[in-house]
CSV table of C-alpha atoms in Angstrom, one decimal:
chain,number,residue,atom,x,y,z
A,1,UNK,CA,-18.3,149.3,31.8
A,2,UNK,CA,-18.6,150.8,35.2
A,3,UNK,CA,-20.2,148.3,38.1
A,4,UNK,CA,-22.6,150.1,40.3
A,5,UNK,CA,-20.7,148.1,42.9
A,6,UNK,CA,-20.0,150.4,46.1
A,7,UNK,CA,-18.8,148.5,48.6
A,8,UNK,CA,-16.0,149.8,51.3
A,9,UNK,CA,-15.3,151.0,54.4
A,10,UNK,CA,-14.1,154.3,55.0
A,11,UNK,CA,-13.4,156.1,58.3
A,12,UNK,CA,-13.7,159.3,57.3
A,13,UNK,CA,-16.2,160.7,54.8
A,14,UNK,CA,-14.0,161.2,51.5
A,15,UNK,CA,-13.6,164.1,49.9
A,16,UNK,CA,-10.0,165.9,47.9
A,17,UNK,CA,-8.6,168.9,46.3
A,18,UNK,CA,-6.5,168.6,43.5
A,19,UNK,CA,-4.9,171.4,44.0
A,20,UNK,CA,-4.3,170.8,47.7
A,21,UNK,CA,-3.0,167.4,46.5
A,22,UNK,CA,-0.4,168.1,44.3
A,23,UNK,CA,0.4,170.9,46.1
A,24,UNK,CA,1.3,169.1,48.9
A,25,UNK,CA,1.6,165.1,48.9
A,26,UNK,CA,3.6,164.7,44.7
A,27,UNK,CA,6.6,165.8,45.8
A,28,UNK,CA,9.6,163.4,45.8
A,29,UNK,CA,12.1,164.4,48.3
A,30,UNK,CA,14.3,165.2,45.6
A,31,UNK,CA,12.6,167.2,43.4
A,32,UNK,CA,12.5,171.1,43.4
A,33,UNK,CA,9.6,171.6,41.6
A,34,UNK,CA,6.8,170.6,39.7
A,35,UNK,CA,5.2,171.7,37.0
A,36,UNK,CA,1.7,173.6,36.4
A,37,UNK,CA,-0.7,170.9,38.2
A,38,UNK,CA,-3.2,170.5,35.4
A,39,UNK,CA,-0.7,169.0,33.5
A,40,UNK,CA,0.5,166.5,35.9
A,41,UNK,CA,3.9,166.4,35.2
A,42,UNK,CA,6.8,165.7,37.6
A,43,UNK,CA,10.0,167.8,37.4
A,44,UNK,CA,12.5,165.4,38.0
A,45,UNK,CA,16.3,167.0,39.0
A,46,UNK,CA,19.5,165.3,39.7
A,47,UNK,CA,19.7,164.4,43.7
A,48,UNK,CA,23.7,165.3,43.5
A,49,UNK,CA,22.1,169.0,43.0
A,50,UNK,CA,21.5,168.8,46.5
A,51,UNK,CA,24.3,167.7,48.0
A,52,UNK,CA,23.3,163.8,48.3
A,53,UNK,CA,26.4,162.3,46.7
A,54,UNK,CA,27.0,159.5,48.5
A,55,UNK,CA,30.3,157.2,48.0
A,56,UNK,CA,30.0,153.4,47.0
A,57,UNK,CA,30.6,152.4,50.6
A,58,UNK,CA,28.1,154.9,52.1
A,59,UNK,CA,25.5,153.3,49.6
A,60,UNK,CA,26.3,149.8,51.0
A,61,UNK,CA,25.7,150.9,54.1
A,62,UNK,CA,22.1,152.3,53.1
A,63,UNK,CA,21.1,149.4,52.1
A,64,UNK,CA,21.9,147.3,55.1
A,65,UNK,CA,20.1,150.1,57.1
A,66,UNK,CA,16.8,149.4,54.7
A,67,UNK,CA,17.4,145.7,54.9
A,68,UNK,CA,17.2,146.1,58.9
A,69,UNK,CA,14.6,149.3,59.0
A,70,UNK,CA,11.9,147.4,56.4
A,71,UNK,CA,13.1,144.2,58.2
A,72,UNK,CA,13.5,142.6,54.4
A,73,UNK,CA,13.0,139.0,54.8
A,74,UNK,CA,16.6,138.4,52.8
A,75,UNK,CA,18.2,134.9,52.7
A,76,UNK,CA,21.5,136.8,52.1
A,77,UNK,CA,23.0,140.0,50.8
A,78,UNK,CA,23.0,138.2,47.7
A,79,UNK,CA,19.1,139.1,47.0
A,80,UNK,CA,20.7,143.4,46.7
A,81,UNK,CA,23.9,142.9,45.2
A,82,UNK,CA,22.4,143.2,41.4
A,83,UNK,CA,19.1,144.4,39.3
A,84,UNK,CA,19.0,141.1,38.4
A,85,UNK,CA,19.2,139.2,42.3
A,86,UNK,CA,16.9,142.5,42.9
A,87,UNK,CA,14.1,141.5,40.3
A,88,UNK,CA,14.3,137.8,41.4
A,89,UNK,CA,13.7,138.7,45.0
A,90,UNK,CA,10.9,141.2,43.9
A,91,UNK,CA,9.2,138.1,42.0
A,92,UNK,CA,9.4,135.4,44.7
A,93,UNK,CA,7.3,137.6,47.2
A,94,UNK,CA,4.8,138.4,44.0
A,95,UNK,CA,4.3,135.0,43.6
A,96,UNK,CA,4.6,134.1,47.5
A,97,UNK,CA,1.4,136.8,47.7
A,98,UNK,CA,0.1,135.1,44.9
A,99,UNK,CA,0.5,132.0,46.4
A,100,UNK,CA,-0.3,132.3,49.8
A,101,UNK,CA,-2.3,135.5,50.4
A,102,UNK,CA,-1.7,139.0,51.4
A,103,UNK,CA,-1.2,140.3,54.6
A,104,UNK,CA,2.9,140.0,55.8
A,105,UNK,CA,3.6,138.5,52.3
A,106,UNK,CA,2.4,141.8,50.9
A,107,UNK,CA,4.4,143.8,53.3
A,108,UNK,CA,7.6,142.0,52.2
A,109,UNK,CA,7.0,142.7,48.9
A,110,UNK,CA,6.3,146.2,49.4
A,111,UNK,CA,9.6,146.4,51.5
A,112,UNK,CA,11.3,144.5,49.1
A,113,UNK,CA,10.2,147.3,46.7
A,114,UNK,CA,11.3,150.1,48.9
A,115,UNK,CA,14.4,148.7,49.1
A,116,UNK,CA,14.8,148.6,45.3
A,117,UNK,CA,13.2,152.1,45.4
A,118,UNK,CA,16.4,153.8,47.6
A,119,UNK,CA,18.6,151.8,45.4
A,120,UNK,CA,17.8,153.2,42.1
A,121,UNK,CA,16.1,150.7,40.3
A,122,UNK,CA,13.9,151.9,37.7
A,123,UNK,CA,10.5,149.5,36.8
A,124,UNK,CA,11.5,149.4,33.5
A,125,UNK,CA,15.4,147.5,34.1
A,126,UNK,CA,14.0,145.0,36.6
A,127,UNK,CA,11.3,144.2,33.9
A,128,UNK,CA,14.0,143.5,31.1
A,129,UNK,CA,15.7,141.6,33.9
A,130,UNK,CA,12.6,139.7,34.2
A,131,UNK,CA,12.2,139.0,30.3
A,132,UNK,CA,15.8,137.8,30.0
A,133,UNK,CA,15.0,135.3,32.7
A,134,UNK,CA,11.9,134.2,31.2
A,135,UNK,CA,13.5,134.1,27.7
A,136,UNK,CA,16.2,131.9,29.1
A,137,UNK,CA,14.2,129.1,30.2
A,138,UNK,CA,15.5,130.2,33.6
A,139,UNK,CA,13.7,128.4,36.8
A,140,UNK,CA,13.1,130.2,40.0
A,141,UNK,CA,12.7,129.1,42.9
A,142,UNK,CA,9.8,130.1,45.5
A,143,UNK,CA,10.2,131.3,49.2
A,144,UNK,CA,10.4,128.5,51.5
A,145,UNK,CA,7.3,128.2,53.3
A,146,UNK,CA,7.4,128.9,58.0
A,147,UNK,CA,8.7,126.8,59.4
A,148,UNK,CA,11.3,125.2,56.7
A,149,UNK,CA,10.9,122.7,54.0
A,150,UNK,CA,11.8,122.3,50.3
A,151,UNK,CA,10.8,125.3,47.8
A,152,UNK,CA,9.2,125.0,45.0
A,153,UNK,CA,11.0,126.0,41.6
A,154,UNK,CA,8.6,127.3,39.0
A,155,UNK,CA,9.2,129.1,35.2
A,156,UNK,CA,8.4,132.8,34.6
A,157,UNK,CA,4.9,133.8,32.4
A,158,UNK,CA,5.1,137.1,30.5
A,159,UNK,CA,2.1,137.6,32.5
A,160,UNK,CA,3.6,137.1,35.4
A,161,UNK,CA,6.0,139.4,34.9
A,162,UNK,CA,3.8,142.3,33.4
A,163,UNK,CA,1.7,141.5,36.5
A,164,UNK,CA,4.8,142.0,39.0
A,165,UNK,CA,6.6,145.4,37.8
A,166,UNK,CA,2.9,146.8,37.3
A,167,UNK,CA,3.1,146.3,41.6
A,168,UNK,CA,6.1,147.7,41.8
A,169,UNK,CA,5.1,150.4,39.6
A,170,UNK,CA,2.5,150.8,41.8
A,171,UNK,CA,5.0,151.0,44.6
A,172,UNK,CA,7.7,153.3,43.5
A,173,UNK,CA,4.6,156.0,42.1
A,174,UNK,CA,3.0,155.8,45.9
A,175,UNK,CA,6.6,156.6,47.2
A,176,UNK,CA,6.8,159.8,45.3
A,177,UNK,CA,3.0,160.6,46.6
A,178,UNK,CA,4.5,161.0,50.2
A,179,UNK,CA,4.9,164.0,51.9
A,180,UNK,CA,8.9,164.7,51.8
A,181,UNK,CA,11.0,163.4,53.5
A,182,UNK,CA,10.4,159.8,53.4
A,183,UNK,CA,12.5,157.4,51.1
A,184,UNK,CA,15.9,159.0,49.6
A,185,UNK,CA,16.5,157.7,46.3
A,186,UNK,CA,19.9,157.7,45.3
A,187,UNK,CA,19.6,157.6,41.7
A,188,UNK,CA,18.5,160.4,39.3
A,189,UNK,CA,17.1,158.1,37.1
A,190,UNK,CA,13.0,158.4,37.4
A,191,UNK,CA,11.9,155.3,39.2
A,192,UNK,CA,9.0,155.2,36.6
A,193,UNK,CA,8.7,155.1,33.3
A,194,UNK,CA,6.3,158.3,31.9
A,195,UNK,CA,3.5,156.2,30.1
A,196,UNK,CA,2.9,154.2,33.2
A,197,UNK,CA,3.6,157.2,35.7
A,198,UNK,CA,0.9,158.9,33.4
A,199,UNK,CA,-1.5,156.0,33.9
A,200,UNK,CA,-1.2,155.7,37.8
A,201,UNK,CA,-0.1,158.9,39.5
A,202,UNK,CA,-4.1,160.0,39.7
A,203,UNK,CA,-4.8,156.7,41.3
A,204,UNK,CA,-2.6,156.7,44.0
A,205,UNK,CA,-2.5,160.7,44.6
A,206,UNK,CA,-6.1,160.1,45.2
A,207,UNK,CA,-5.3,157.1,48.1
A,208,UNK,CA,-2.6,159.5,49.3
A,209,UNK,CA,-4.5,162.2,49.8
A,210,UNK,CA,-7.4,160.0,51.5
A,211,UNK,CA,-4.8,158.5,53.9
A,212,UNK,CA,-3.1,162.1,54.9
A,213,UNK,CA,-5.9,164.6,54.8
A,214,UNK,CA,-8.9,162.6,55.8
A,215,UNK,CA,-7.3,159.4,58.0
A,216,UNK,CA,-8.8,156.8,55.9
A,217,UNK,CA,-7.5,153.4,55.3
A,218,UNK,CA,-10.3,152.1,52.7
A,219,UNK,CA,-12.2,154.5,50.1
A,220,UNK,CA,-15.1,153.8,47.2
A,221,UNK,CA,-14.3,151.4,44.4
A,222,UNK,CA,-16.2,153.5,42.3
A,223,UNK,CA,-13.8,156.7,42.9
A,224,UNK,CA,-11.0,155.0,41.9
A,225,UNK,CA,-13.1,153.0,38.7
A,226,UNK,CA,-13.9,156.9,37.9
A,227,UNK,CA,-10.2,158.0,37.8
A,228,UNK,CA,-9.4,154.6,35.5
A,229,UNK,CA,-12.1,155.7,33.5
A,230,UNK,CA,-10.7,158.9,33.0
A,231,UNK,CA,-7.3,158.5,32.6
A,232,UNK,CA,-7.5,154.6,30.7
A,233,UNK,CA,-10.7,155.1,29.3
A,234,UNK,CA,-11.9,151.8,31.0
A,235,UNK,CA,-12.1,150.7,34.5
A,236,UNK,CA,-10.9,147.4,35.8
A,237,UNK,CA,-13.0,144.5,37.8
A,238,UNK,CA,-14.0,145.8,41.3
A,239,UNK,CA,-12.4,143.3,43.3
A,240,UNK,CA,-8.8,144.6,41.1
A,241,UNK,CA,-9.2,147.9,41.9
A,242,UNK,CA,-9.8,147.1,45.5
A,243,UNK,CA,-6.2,144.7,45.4
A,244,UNK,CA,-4.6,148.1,43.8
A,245,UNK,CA,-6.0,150.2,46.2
A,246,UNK,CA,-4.9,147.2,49.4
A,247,UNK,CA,-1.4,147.8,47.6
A,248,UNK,CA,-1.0,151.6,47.8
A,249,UNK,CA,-2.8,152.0,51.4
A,250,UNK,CA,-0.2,148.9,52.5
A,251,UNK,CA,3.3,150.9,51.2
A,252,UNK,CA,2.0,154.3,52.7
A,253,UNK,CA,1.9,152.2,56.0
A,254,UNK,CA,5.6,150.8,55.5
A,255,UNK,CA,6.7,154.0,54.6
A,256,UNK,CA,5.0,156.8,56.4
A,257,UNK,CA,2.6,155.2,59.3
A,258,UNK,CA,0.2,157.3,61.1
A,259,UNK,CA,-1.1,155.2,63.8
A,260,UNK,CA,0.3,153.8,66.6
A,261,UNK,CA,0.8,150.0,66.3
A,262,UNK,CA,-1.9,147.9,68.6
């Protein structure tokens, strides 16, 4: 059931096209179309199409320029060098947000993210990466806190893990909302699986087109409780939507920001 809830802050009154949306924010930077917009389908194309074949080497060197760009808080190369370091470093700044709050622990998830975004990773093998972890009995072990001192090592939930890739989901589907060109992707391998880019594309299209067209940084609850509604057939708990809304405004400020920094 819908709250009557309404609270947010908004600095612009809010108001969107759909047509103007699609139009001109779902675009990733490699695709060369889409198709008819009421059916909200993405027309994914191979990048190498395009002439972005890139060599192993050239690759590397991508991702030590979105190591240093994102300013990826990496105890070594070791966290990129595999889906499987990849997921691991993903999870230890979920939990570190869980843990310890938002704020510059969300940005190094989100950036963490972005990173496994340009690199090809799909939500659906860093999830299975995940499981096998959690089905292994396999311990991780948390971010040290500022400062130094000894990490904690804790076990992966299935929750946890559902919990986590839905972020990253949440991530790589507010990437492809951007107005091209912003993160190149060098993979042809959707970054999304279609059931959850189905469930989630309205959501943050809606956010994107707040932040791009109107300057907005916060919007209703309730809008985005309307769009669940729609889409899921149920809405989630206001304070959730407001964290999934916190989580797309956040990465389209990593990856395309529009205000100076104070």
């Amino acid at each position: 059931m819908l709250t009557s809830s309404m609270s947010y802050i908004s600095i612009s009154p809010y108001t969107y096209n759909t047509q103007i949306l699609y139009n001109k924010l779902c675009r990733p930077c490699w695709a060369l179309k889409m198709h008819n917009i009421s059916s909200f389908k993405f027309d994914f194309v191979r990048p190498w199409s395009h002439g972005m074949w890139r060599s192993l080497s050239d690759c590397a060197s991508t991702r030590n320029h979105l190591l240093h760009r994102f300013h990826i808080n990496a105890s070594s190369d070791e966290d990129f060098k595999s889906s499987r370091n990849i997921a691991i470093s993903l999870f230890k700044r979920y939990r570190n947000v869980i843990d310890r709050g938002g704020g510059e622990n969300l940005k190094e998830f989100i950036n963490a993210g972005v990173n496994a975004y340009a690199l090809g990773c799909t939500d659906e093998g860093l999830r299975k990466e995940l499981i096998n972890l959690k089905e292994s009995g396999t311990e991780i072990e948390g971010l040290q806190i500022y400062g130094g001192g000894t990490s904690v090592k804790f076990k992966i939930l299935y929750e946890e893990v559902r919990e986590c890739i839905l972020w990253l989901s949440i991530v790589f589907i507010t990437i492809l909302c951007t107005p091209q060109p912003t993160i190149v992707r060098w993979s042809s391998t959707p970054p999304v699986s279609d059931d959850i880019l189905q469930q989630w594309k309205g959501f943050c299209a809606i956010i994107a087109n707040a932040y791009y067209m109107r300057g907005m940084a916060w919007m209703p609850v309730k809008t985005l409780q309307l769009e669940q509604m729609a889409v899921m057939g149920s809405a989630e708990e206001p304070s959730l939507v407001a964290s999934r809304m916190r989580l797309v405004f956040s990465t389209l400020e990593v990856v395309s920001p529009q205000w100076p920094r104070v």
